[in-house]
Amino acid sequence: MKRHTIEDKLAFTNWNFDHTYPHLTLNEKVCAYCTHHSCTYCCPANCYEQLEDGRVVLNYDQCVECGTCFSICDLGSVKWNNPKGTFGVIFRQG
Ligand code: SF4
Ligand code: SF4
């Protein structure tokens, strides 16, 4: 039986994000004090990236709303707002 990769699983997924109402935000001033940047390797959808200048940026366009980044950010930089009705990730297979 074929084992699906994260990339395969993301290909089975749809999103309907309301970009006027972000469900995730970062506080860049807080992130500037972070020494581990664990969000950049814990997010299963690679939504976080550390730029060459050291800043961490978030692009939640493929976020699967697992909550990992919110849980592991020990500095409280990540803020979570539940998406409004009909918006957010749409799982098509399980
Ligand atoms: S979001 Fe949290 S874990 Fe990620 S860089 Fe900012 S402070 Fe660090
Ligand atoms: S909720 Fe999950 S998928 Fe979305 S950005 Fe955070 S870790 Fe990534």
PDB file of N, CA and C and ligand atoms in Angstrom:
ATOM      1  N   MET A   1       0.837  -1.183   0.000  1.00  0.00           N
ATOM      2  CA  MET A   1       0.000   0.000   0.000  1.00  0.00           C
ATOM      3  C   MET A   1       0.882   1.247   0.000  1.00  0.00           C
ATOM      4  N   LYS A   2       0.559   2.212  -0.869  1.00  0.00           N
ATOM      5  CA  LYS A   2       1.362   3.432  -0.964  1.00  0.00           C
ATOM      6  C   LYS A   2       1.173   4.294   0.279  1.00  0.00           C
ATOM      7  N   ARG A   3       2.277   4.737   0.834  1.00  0.00           N
ATOM      8  CA  ARG A   3       2.189   5.663   1.968  1.00  0.00           C
ATOM      9  C   ARG A   3       2.179   7.082   1.416  1.00  0.00           C
ATOM     10  N   HIS A   4       1.214   7.863   1.823  1.00  0.00           N
ATOM     11  CA  HIS A   4       1.106   9.233   1.327  1.00  0.00           C
ATOM     12  C   HIS A   4       2.055  10.155   2.086  1.00  0.00           C
ATOM     13  N   THR A   5       2.720  11.008   1.343  1.00  0.00           N
ATOM     14  CA  THR A   5       3.565  12.030   1.956  1.00  0.00           C
ATOM     15  C   THR A   5       2.691  13.215   2.369  1.00  0.00           C
ATOM     16  N   ILE A   6       3.284  14.113   3.126  1.00  0.00           N
ATOM     17  CA  ILE A   6       2.575  15.343   3.487  1.00  0.00           C
ATOM     18  C   ILE A   6       2.146  16.080   2.216  1.00  0.00           C
ATOM     19  N   GLU A   7       3.041  16.091   1.215  1.00  0.00           N
ATOM     20  CA  GLU A   7       2.719  16.801  -0.027  1.00  0.00           C
ATOM     21  C   GLU A   7       1.523  16.149  -0.711  1.00  0.00           C
ATOM     22  N   ASP A   8       1.462  14.782  -0.705  1.00  0.00           N
ATOM     23  CA  ASP A   8       0.301  14.084  -1.288  1.00  0.00           C
ATOM     24  C   ASP A   8      -0.974  14.505  -0.554  1.00  0.00           C
ATOM     25  N   LYS A   9      -0.891  14.513   0.780  1.00  0.00           N
ATOM     26  CA  LYS A   9      -2.084  14.817   1.567  1.00  0.00           C
ATOM     27  C   LYS A   9      -2.545  16.261   1.355  1.00  0.00           C
ATOM     28  N   LEU A  10      -1.579  17.172   1.220  1.00  0.00           N
ATOM     29  CA  LEU A  10      -1.960  18.561   0.966  1.00  0.00           C
ATOM     30  C   LEU A  10      -2.624  18.695  -0.397  1.00  0.00           C
ATOM     31  N   ALA A  11      -2.225  17.825  -1.339  1.00  0.00           N
ATOM     32  CA  ALA A  11      -2.836  17.882  -2.673  1.00  0.00           C
ATOM     33  C   ALA A  11      -4.303  17.457  -2.631  1.00  0.00           C
ATOM     34  N   PHE A  12      -4.711  16.704  -1.594  1.00  0.00           N
ATOM     35  CA  PHE A  12      -6.111  16.278  -1.452  1.00  0.00           C
ATOM     36  C   PHE A  12      -6.953  17.312  -0.705  1.00  0.00           C
ATOM     37  N   THR A  13      -6.344  18.440  -0.373  1.00  0.00           N
ATOM     38  CA  THR A  13      -6.975  19.396   0.537  1.00  0.00           C
ATOM     39  C   THR A  13      -7.322  20.691  -0.200  1.00  0.00           C
ATOM     40  N   ASN A  14      -8.403  21.314   0.182  1.00  0.00           N
ATOM     41  CA  ASN A  14      -8.783  22.625  -0.351  1.00  0.00           C
ATOM     42  C   ASN A  14      -8.813  23.644   0.778  1.00  0.00           C
ATOM     43  N   TRP A  15      -8.727  24.903   0.411  1.00  0.00           N
ATOM     44  CA  TRP A  15      -8.775  25.989   1.394  1.00  0.00           C
ATOM     45  C   TRP A  15      -9.698  27.086   0.904  1.00  0.00           C
ATOM     46  N   ASN A  16     -10.349  27.703   1.827  1.00  0.00           N
ATOM     47  CA  ASN A  16     -11.152  28.886   1.533  1.00  0.00           C
ATOM     48  C   ASN A  16     -10.883  29.891   2.645  1.00  0.00           C
ATOM     49  N   PHE A  17      -9.749  30.604   2.513  1.00  0.00           N
ATOM     50  CA  PHE A  17      -9.355  31.507   3.588  1.00  0.00           C
ATOM     51  C   PHE A  17      -9.872  32.912   3.353  1.00  0.00           C
ATOM     52  N   ASP A  18     -10.302  33.527   4.423  1.00  0.00           N
ATOM     53  CA  ASP A  18     -10.731  34.914   4.413  1.00  0.00           C
ATOM     54  C   ASP A  18      -9.513  35.753   4.792  1.00  0.00           C
ATOM     55  N   HIS A  19      -8.840  36.317   3.803  1.00  0.00           N
ATOM     56  CA  HIS A  19      -7.611  37.049   4.095  1.00  0.00           C
ATOM     57  C   HIS A  19      -7.875  38.394   4.761  1.00  0.00           C
ATOM     58  N   THR A  20      -9.133  38.776   4.880  1.00  0.00           N
ATOM     59  CA  THR A  20      -9.444  39.996   5.636  1.00  0.00           C
ATOM     60  C   THR A  20      -9.567  39.689   7.128  1.00  0.00           C
ATOM     61  N   TYR A  21      -9.544  38.400   7.477  1.00  0.00           N
ATOM     62  CA  TYR A  21      -9.692  37.975   8.878  1.00  0.00           C
ATOM     63  C   TYR A  21      -8.721  36.814   9.113  1.00  0.00           C
ATOM     64  N   PRO A  22      -7.413  37.114   9.290  1.00  0.00           N
ATOM     65  CA  PRO A  22      -6.415  36.047   9.436  1.00  0.00           C
ATOM     66  C   PRO A  22      -6.702  35.165  10.646  1.00  0.00           C
ATOM     67  N   HIS A  23      -6.645  33.860  10.464  1.00  0.00           N
ATOM     68  CA  HIS A  23      -6.858  32.974  11.612  1.00  0.00           C
ATOM     69  C   HIS A  23      -5.579  32.785  12.408  1.00  0.00           C
ATOM     70  N   LEU A  24      -4.440  33.201  11.835  1.00  0.00           N
ATOM     71  CA  LEU A  24      -3.163  33.130  12.548  1.00  0.00           C
ATOM     72  C   LEU A  24      -2.401  34.432  12.330  1.00  0.00           C
ATOM     73  N   THR A  25      -1.802  34.930  13.381  1.00  0.00           N
ATOM     74  CA  THR A  25      -0.921  36.093  13.234  1.00  0.00           C
ATOM     75  C   THR A  25       0.325  35.880  14.097  1.00  0.00           C
ATOM     76  N   LEU A  26       1.399  36.553  13.696  1.00  0.00           N
ATOM     77  CA  LEU A  26       2.662  36.529  14.438  1.00  0.00           C
ATOM     78  C   LEU A  26       2.947  37.917  14.985  1.00  0.00           C
ATOM     79  N   ASN A  27       3.667  37.956  16.072  1.00  0.00           N
ATOM     80  CA  ASN A  27       4.171  39.223  16.584  1.00  0.00           C
ATOM     81  C   ASN A  27       5.664  39.261  16.279  1.00  0.00           C
ATOM     82  N   GLU A  28       6.024  39.996  15.240  1.00  0.00           N
ATOM     83  CA  GLU A  28       7.424  40.010  14.787  1.00  0.00           C
ATOM     84  C   GLU A  28       8.376  40.482  15.877  1.00  0.00           C
ATOM     85  N   LYS A  29       7.917  41.410  16.734  1.00  0.00           N
ATOM     86  CA  LYS A  29       8.791  41.905  17.797  1.00  0.00           C
ATOM     87  C   LYS A  29       9.111  40.789  18.791  1.00  0.00           C
ATOM     88  N   VAL A  30       8.144  39.928  19.050  1.00  0.00           N
ATOM     89  CA  VAL A  30       8.382  38.789  19.950  1.00  0.00           C
ATOM     90  C   VAL A  30       9.301  37.781  19.268  1.00  0.00           C
ATOM     91  N   CYS A  31       9.045  37.482  18.006  1.00  0.00           N
ATOM     92  CA  CYS A  31       9.867  36.496  17.279  1.00  0.00           C
ATOM     93  C   CYS A  31      11.336  36.914  17.234  1.00  0.00           C
ATOM     94  N   ALA A  32      11.598  38.206  17.277  1.00  0.00           N
ATOM     95  CA  ALA A  32      12.985  38.680  17.220  1.00  0.00           C
ATOM     96  C   ALA A  32      13.791  38.175  18.422  1.00  0.00           C
ATOM     97  N   TYR A  33      13.106  37.810  19.514  1.00  0.00           N
ATOM     98  CA  TYR A  33      13.795  37.297  20.700  1.00  0.00           C
ATOM     99  C   TYR A  33      13.890  35.771  20.723  1.00  0.00           C
ATOM    100  N   CYS A  34      13.321  35.116  19.713  1.00  0.00           N
ATOM    101  CA  CYS A  34      13.270  33.654  19.710  1.00  0.00           C
ATOM    102  C   CYS A  34      14.617  33.070  19.297  1.00  0.00           C
ATOM    103  N   THR A  35      15.045  32.027  20.001  1.00  0.00           N
ATOM    104  CA  THR A  35      16.344  31.418  19.688  1.00  0.00           C
ATOM    105  C   THR A  35      16.194  30.073  18.983  1.00  0.00           C
ATOM    106  N   HIS A  36      14.980  29.500  18.939  1.00  0.00           N
ATOM    107  CA  HIS A  36      14.848  28.142  18.372  1.00  0.00           C
ATOM    108  C   HIS A  36      14.028  28.086  17.083  1.00  0.00           C
ATOM    109  N   HIS A  37      13.162  29.040  16.876  1.00  0.00           N
ATOM    110  CA  HIS A  37      12.343  29.100  15.650  1.00  0.00           C
ATOM    111  C   HIS A  37      11.682  27.759  15.351  1.00  0.00           C
ATOM    112  N   SER A  38      11.149  27.137  16.376  1.00  0.00           N
ATOM    113  CA  SER A  38      10.594  25.788  16.202  1.00  0.00           C
ATOM    114  C   SER A  38       9.396  25.754  15.253  1.00  0.00           C
ATOM    115  N   CYS A  39       8.719  26.863  15.065  1.00  0.00           N
ATOM    116  CA  CYS A  39       7.592  26.891  14.118  1.00  0.00           C
ATOM    117  C   CYS A  39       8.053  26.558  12.709  1.00  0.00           C
ATOM    118  N   THR A  40       9.319  26.871  12.390  1.00  0.00           N
ATOM    119  CA  THR A  40       9.785  26.662  11.013  1.00  0.00           C
ATOM    120  C   THR A  40      10.014  25.188  10.691  1.00  0.00           C
ATOM    121  N   TYR A  41      10.111  24.333  11.721  1.00  0.00           N
ATOM    122  CA  TYR A  41      10.259  22.909  11.416  1.00  0.00           C
ATOM    123  C   TYR A  41       9.158  22.041  12.011  1.00  0.00           C
ATOM    124  N   CYS A  42       8.247  22.598  12.780  1.00  0.00           N
ATOM    125  CA  CYS A  42       7.132  21.809  13.327  1.00  0.00           C
ATOM    126  C   CYS A  42       5.863  21.897  12.485  1.00  0.00           C
ATOM    127  N   CYS A  43       5.721  22.910  11.698  1.00  0.00           N
ATOM    128  CA  CYS A  43       4.494  23.057  10.907  1.00  0.00           C
ATOM    129  C   CYS A  43       4.471  22.021   9.780  1.00  0.00           C
ATOM    130  N   PRO A  44       3.449  21.166   9.719  1.00  0.00           N
ATOM    131  CA  PRO A  44       3.411  20.129   8.679  1.00  0.00           C
ATOM    132  C   PRO A  44       3.185  20.691   7.279  1.00  0.00           C
ATOM    133  N   ALA A  45       2.728  21.915   7.197  1.00  0.00           N
ATOM    134  CA  ALA A  45       2.442  22.497   5.882  1.00  0.00           C
ATOM    135  C   ALA A  45       3.480  23.551   5.485  1.00  0.00           C
ATOM    136  N   ASN A  46       4.575  23.622   6.240  1.00  0.00           N
ATOM    137  CA  ASN A  46       5.663  24.566   5.930  1.00  0.00           C
ATOM    138  C   ASN A  46       5.170  26.005   5.773  1.00  0.00           C
ATOM    139  N   CYS A  47       4.330  26.422   6.683  1.00  0.00           N
ATOM    140  CA  CYS A  47       3.782  27.780   6.598  1.00  0.00           C
ATOM    141  C   CYS A  47       4.753  28.835   7.130  1.00  0.00           C
ATOM    142  N   TYR A  48       5.751  28.403   7.891  1.00  0.00           N
ATOM    143  CA  TYR A  48       6.694  29.350   8.495  1.00  0.00           C
ATOM    144  C   TYR A  48       8.033  29.249   7.788  1.00  0.00           C
ATOM    145  N   GLU A  49       8.662  30.390   7.602  1.00  0.00           N
ATOM    146  CA  GLU A  49       9.971  30.407   6.939  1.00  0.00           C
ATOM    147  C   GLU A  49      10.844  31.442   7.630  1.00  0.00           C
ATOM    148  N   GLN A  50      12.117  31.077   7.825  1.00  0.00           N
ATOM    149  CA  GLN A  50      13.063  32.059   8.352  1.00  0.00           C
ATOM    150  C   GLN A  50      13.828  32.656   7.176  1.00  0.00           C
ATOM    151  N   LEU A  51      13.764  33.962   7.026  1.00  0.00           N
ATOM    152  CA  LEU A  51      14.424  34.653   5.925  1.00  0.00           C
ATOM    153  C   LEU A  51      15.905  34.837   6.220  1.00  0.00           C
ATOM    154  N   GLU A  52      16.647  35.203   5.186  1.00  0.00           N
ATOM    155  CA  GLU A  52      18.099  35.377   5.345  1.00  0.00           C
ATOM    156  C   GLU A  52      18.434  36.436   6.384  1.00  0.00           C
ATOM    157  N   ASP A  53      17.561  37.419   6.533  1.00  0.00           N
ATOM    158  CA  ASP A  53      17.836  38.468   7.524  1.00  0.00           C
ATOM    159  C   ASP A  53      17.435  38.046   8.939  1.00  0.00           C
ATOM    160  N   GLY A  54      16.981  36.790   9.094  1.00  0.00           N
ATOM    161  CA  GLY A  54      16.657  36.254  10.414  1.00  0.00           C
ATOM    162  C   GLY A  54      15.189  36.350  10.781  1.00  0.00           C
ATOM    163  N   ARG A  55      14.426  37.190  10.082  1.00  0.00           N
ATOM    164  CA  ARG A  55      12.999  37.323  10.416  1.00  0.00           C
ATOM    165  C   ARG A  55      12.247  36.046  10.069  1.00  0.00           C
ATOM    166  N   VAL A  56      11.249  35.725  10.862  1.00  0.00           N
ATOM    167  CA  VAL A  56      10.370  34.586  10.587  1.00  0.00           C
ATOM    168  C   VAL A  56       9.062  35.132  10.030  1.00  0.00           C
ATOM    169  N   VAL A  57       8.635  34.573   8.906  1.00  0.00           N
ATOM    170  CA  VAL A  57       7.390  35.027   8.285  1.00  0.00           C
ATOM    171  C   VAL A  57       6.422  33.852   8.195  1.00  0.00           C
ATOM    172  N   LEU A  58       5.156  34.195   8.164  1.00  0.00           N
ATOM    173  CA  LEU A  58       4.085  33.203   8.122  1.00  0.00           C
ATOM    174  C   LEU A  58       3.267  33.404   6.854  1.00  0.00           C
ATOM    175  N   ASN A  59       3.087  32.327   6.112  1.00  0.00           N
ATOM    176  CA  ASN A  59       2.166  32.323   4.978  1.00  0.00           C
ATOM    177  C   ASN A  59       1.209  31.166   5.229  1.00  0.00           C
ATOM    178  N   TYR A  60      -0.002  31.469   5.637  1.00  0.00           N
ATOM    179  CA  TYR A  60      -0.918  30.409   6.084  1.00  0.00           C
ATOM    180  C   TYR A  60      -1.798  29.877   4.964  1.00  0.00           C
ATOM    181  N   ASP A  61      -1.421  30.106   3.720  1.00  0.00           N
ATOM    182  CA  ASP A  61      -2.287  29.686   2.606  1.00  0.00           C
ATOM    183  C   ASP A  61      -2.472  28.171   2.526  1.00  0.00           C
ATOM    184  N   GLN A  62      -1.568  27.390   3.127  1.00  0.00           N
ATOM    185  CA  GLN A  62      -1.746  25.929   3.137  1.00  0.00           C
ATOM    186  C   GLN A  62      -1.912  25.402   4.557  1.00  0.00           C
ATOM    187  N   CYS A  63      -2.304  26.257   5.466  1.00  0.00           N
ATOM    188  CA  CYS A  63      -2.479  25.852   6.865  1.00  0.00           C
ATOM    189  C   CYS A  63      -3.623  24.844   6.975  1.00  0.00           C
ATOM    190  N   VAL A  64      -3.369  23.759   7.705  1.00  0.00           N
ATOM    191  CA  VAL A  64      -4.397  22.735   7.905  1.00  0.00           C
ATOM    192  C   VAL A  64      -5.050  22.864   9.295  1.00  0.00           C
ATOM    193  N   GLU A  65      -4.773  23.974   9.976  1.00  0.00           N
ATOM    194  CA  GLU A  65      -5.412  24.295  11.258  1.00  0.00           C
ATOM    195  C   GLU A  65      -5.177  23.220  12.318  1.00  0.00           C
ATOM    196  N   CYS A  66      -3.940  22.682  12.347  1.00  0.00           N
ATOM    197  CA  CYS A  66      -3.641  21.641  13.335  1.00  0.00           C
ATOM    198  C   CYS A  66      -3.358  22.228  14.716  1.00  0.00           C
ATOM    199  N   GLY A  67      -2.955  23.494  14.777  1.00  0.00           N
ATOM    200  CA  GLY A  67      -2.695  24.144  16.063  1.00  0.00           C
ATOM    201  C   GLY A  67      -1.292  23.919  16.604  1.00  0.00           C
ATOM    202  N   THR A  68      -0.440  23.210  15.879  1.00  0.00           N
ATOM    203  CA  THR A  68       0.903  22.906  16.387  1.00  0.00           C
ATOM    204  C   THR A  68       1.697  24.173  16.683  1.00  0.00           C
ATOM    205  N   CYS A  69       1.671  25.119  15.763  1.00  0.00           N
ATOM    206  CA  CYS A  69       2.477  26.334  15.952  1.00  0.00           C
ATOM    207  C   CYS A  69       2.020  27.094  17.194  1.00  0.00           C
ATOM    208  N   PHE A  70       0.729  27.150  17.406  1.00  0.00           N
ATOM    209  CA  PHE A  70       0.183  27.837  18.573  1.00  0.00           C
ATOM    210  C   PHE A  70       0.646  27.139  19.856  1.00  0.00           C
ATOM    211  N   SER A  71       0.696  25.797  19.816  1.00  0.00           N
ATOM    212  CA  SER A  71       1.070  25.032  21.008  1.00  0.00           C
ATOM    213  C   SER A  71       2.558  25.114  21.318  1.00  0.00           C
ATOM    214  N   ILE A  72       3.389  25.119  20.297  1.00  0.00           N
ATOM    215  CA  ILE A  72       4.832  25.028  20.555  1.00  0.00           C
ATOM    216  C   ILE A  72       5.504  26.391  20.710  1.00  0.00           C
ATOM    217  N   CYS A  73       4.809  27.460  20.375  1.00  0.00           N
ATOM    218  CA  CYS A  73       5.436  28.785  20.503  1.00  0.00           C
ATOM    219  C   CYS A  73       5.431  29.197  21.971  1.00  0.00           C
ATOM    220  N   ASP A  74       6.569  29.013  22.619  1.00  0.00           N
ATOM    221  CA  ASP A  74       6.645  29.259  24.059  1.00  0.00           C
ATOM    222  C   ASP A  74       6.762  30.744  24.398  1.00  0.00           C
ATOM    223  N   LEU A  75       6.876  31.602  23.389  1.00  0.00           N
ATOM    224  CA  LEU A  75       6.926  33.037  23.651  1.00  0.00           C
ATOM    225  C   LEU A  75       5.578  33.711  23.430  1.00  0.00           C
ATOM    226  N   GLY A  76       4.597  32.941  22.999  1.00  0.00           N
ATOM    227  CA  GLY A  76       3.254  33.506  22.826  1.00  0.00           C
ATOM    228  C   GLY A  76       3.128  34.421  21.627  1.00  0.00           C
ATOM    229  N   SER A  77       3.978  34.234  20.647  1.00  0.00           N
ATOM    230  CA  SER A  77       3.913  35.114  19.469  1.00  0.00           C
ATOM    231  C   SER A  77       2.737  34.800  18.561  1.00  0.00           C
ATOM    232  N   VAL A  78       2.342  33.522  18.519  1.00  0.00           N
ATOM    233  CA  VAL A  78       1.278  33.098  17.603  1.00  0.00           C
ATOM    234  C   VAL A  78      -0.082  33.346  18.243  1.00  0.00           C
ATOM    235  N   LYS A  79      -0.918  34.076  17.526  1.00  0.00           N
ATOM    236  CA  LYS A  79      -2.294  34.299  17.986  1.00  0.00           C
ATOM    237  C   LYS A  79      -3.245  33.565  17.044  1.00  0.00           C
ATOM    238  N   TRP A  80      -4.232  32.915  17.613  1.00  0.00           N
ATOM    239  CA  TRP A  80      -5.148  32.072  16.856  1.00  0.00           C
ATOM    240  C   TRP A  80      -6.560  32.637  16.941  1.00  0.00           C
ATOM    241  N   ASN A  81      -7.210  32.762  15.809  1.00  0.00           N
ATOM    242  CA  ASN A  81      -8.634  33.128  15.748  1.00  0.00           C
ATOM    243  C   ASN A  81      -9.324  32.054  14.915  1.00  0.00           C
ATOM    244  N   ASN A  82     -10.350  31.448  15.422  1.00  0.00           N
ATOM    245  CA  ASN A  82     -11.061  30.464  14.607  1.00  0.00           C
ATOM    246  C   ASN A  82     -11.597  31.132  13.349  1.00  0.00           C
ATOM    247  N   PRO A  83     -11.423  30.482  12.183  1.00  0.00           N
ATOM    248  CA  PRO A  83     -11.979  31.052  10.950  1.00  0.00           C
ATOM    249  C   PRO A  83     -13.499  31.188  11.077  1.00  0.00           C
ATOM    250  N   LYS A  84     -14.030  32.189  10.385  1.00  0.00           N
ATOM    251  CA  LYS A  84     -15.482  32.355  10.380  1.00  0.00           C
ATOM    252  C   LYS A  84     -16.125  31.192   9.631  1.00  0.00           C
ATOM    253  N   GLY A  85     -17.423  31.012   9.848  1.00  0.00           N
ATOM    254  CA  GLY A  85     -18.150  29.922   9.203  1.00  0.00           C
ATOM    255  C   GLY A  85     -17.946  29.888   7.705  1.00  0.00           C
ATOM    256  N   THR A  86     -17.792  28.688   7.165  1.00  0.00           N
ATOM    257  CA  THR A  86     -17.560  28.354   5.746  1.00  0.00           C
ATOM    258  C   THR A  86     -16.133  28.670   5.290  1.00  0.00           C
ATOM    259  N   PHE A  87     -15.322  29.333   6.143  1.00  0.00           N
ATOM    260  CA  PHE A  87     -13.937  29.612   5.757  1.00  0.00           C
ATOM    261  C   PHE A  87     -12.989  28.630   6.448  1.00  0.00           C
ATOM    262  N   GLY A  88     -11.778  28.511   5.870  1.00  0.00           N
ATOM    263  CA  GLY A  88     -10.751  27.671   6.460  1.00  0.00           C
ATOM    264  C   GLY A  88     -10.424  26.476   5.591  1.00  0.00           C
ATOM    265  N   VAL A  89      -9.777  25.504   6.215  1.00  0.00           N
ATOM    266  CA  VAL A  89      -9.365  24.305   5.475  1.00  0.00           C
ATOM    267  C   VAL A  89     -10.578  23.419   5.193  1.00  0.00           C
ATOM    268  N   ILE A  90     -10.549  22.756   4.033  1.00  0.00           N
ATOM    269  CA  ILE A  90     -11.626  21.857   3.637  1.00  0.00           C
ATOM    270  C   ILE A  90     -10.996  20.503   3.321  1.00  0.00           C
ATOM    271  N   PHE A  91     -11.160  19.534   4.248  1.00  0.00           N
ATOM    272  CA  PHE A  91     -10.587  18.209   4.035  1.00  0.00           C
ATOM    273  C   PHE A  91     -11.520  17.412   3.131  1.00  0.00           C
ATOM    274  N   ARG A  92     -10.965  16.878   2.068  1.00  0.00           N
ATOM    275  CA  ARG A  92     -11.809  16.144   1.111  1.00  0.00           C
ATOM    276  C   ARG A  92     -11.757  14.640   1.319  1.00  0.00           C
ATOM    277  N   GLN A  93     -10.674  14.156   2.007  1.00  0.00           N
ATOM    278  CA  GLN A  93     -10.554  12.705   2.188  1.00  0.00           C
ATOM    279  C   GLN A  93     -10.149  12.423   3.629  1.00  0.00           C
ATOM    280  N   GLY A  94     -11.098  12.242   4.479  1.00  0.00           N
ATOM    281  CA  GLY A  94     -10.832  11.837   5.849  1.00  0.00           C
ATOM    282  C   GLY A  94     -10.347  12.923   6.749  1.00  0.00           C
TER     283      GLY A  94
HETATM  284  S1  SF4 B   1       6.380  32.058  16.180  1.00  0.00           S
HETATM  285 FE1  SF4 B   1       7.143  31.423  18.188  1.00  0.00          FE
HETATM  286  S2  SF4 B   1       8.496  29.653  17.734  1.00  0.00           S
HETATM  287 FE2  SF4 B   1       8.202  30.787  15.810  1.00  0.00          FE
HETATM  288  S3  SF4 B   1       9.920  32.240  15.685  1.00  0.00           S
HETATM  289 FE3  SF4 B   1       8.188  33.314  16.630  1.00  0.00          FE
HETATM  290  S4  SF4 B   1       8.519  33.078  18.821  1.00  0.00           S
HETATM  291 FE4  SF4 B   1       9.778  31.508  17.810  1.00  0.00          FE
HETATM  292  S1  SF4 B   2      -1.943  25.515  12.559  1.00  0.00           S
HETATM  293 FE1  SF4 B   2      -0.644  23.763  11.883  1.00  0.00          FE
HETATM  294  S2  SF4 B   2      -0.632  23.873   9.642  1.00  0.00           S
HETATM  295 FE2  SF4 B   2      -1.381  25.855  10.400  1.00  0.00          FE
HETATM  296  S3  SF4 B   2       0.428  27.147  10.458  1.00  0.00           S
HETATM  297 FE3  SF4 B   2       0.179  26.240  12.504  1.00  0.00          FE
HETATM  298  S4  SF4 B   2       1.422  24.372  12.488  1.00  0.00           S
HETATM  299 FE4  SF4 B   2       1.129  25.030  10.363  1.00  0.00          FE
END
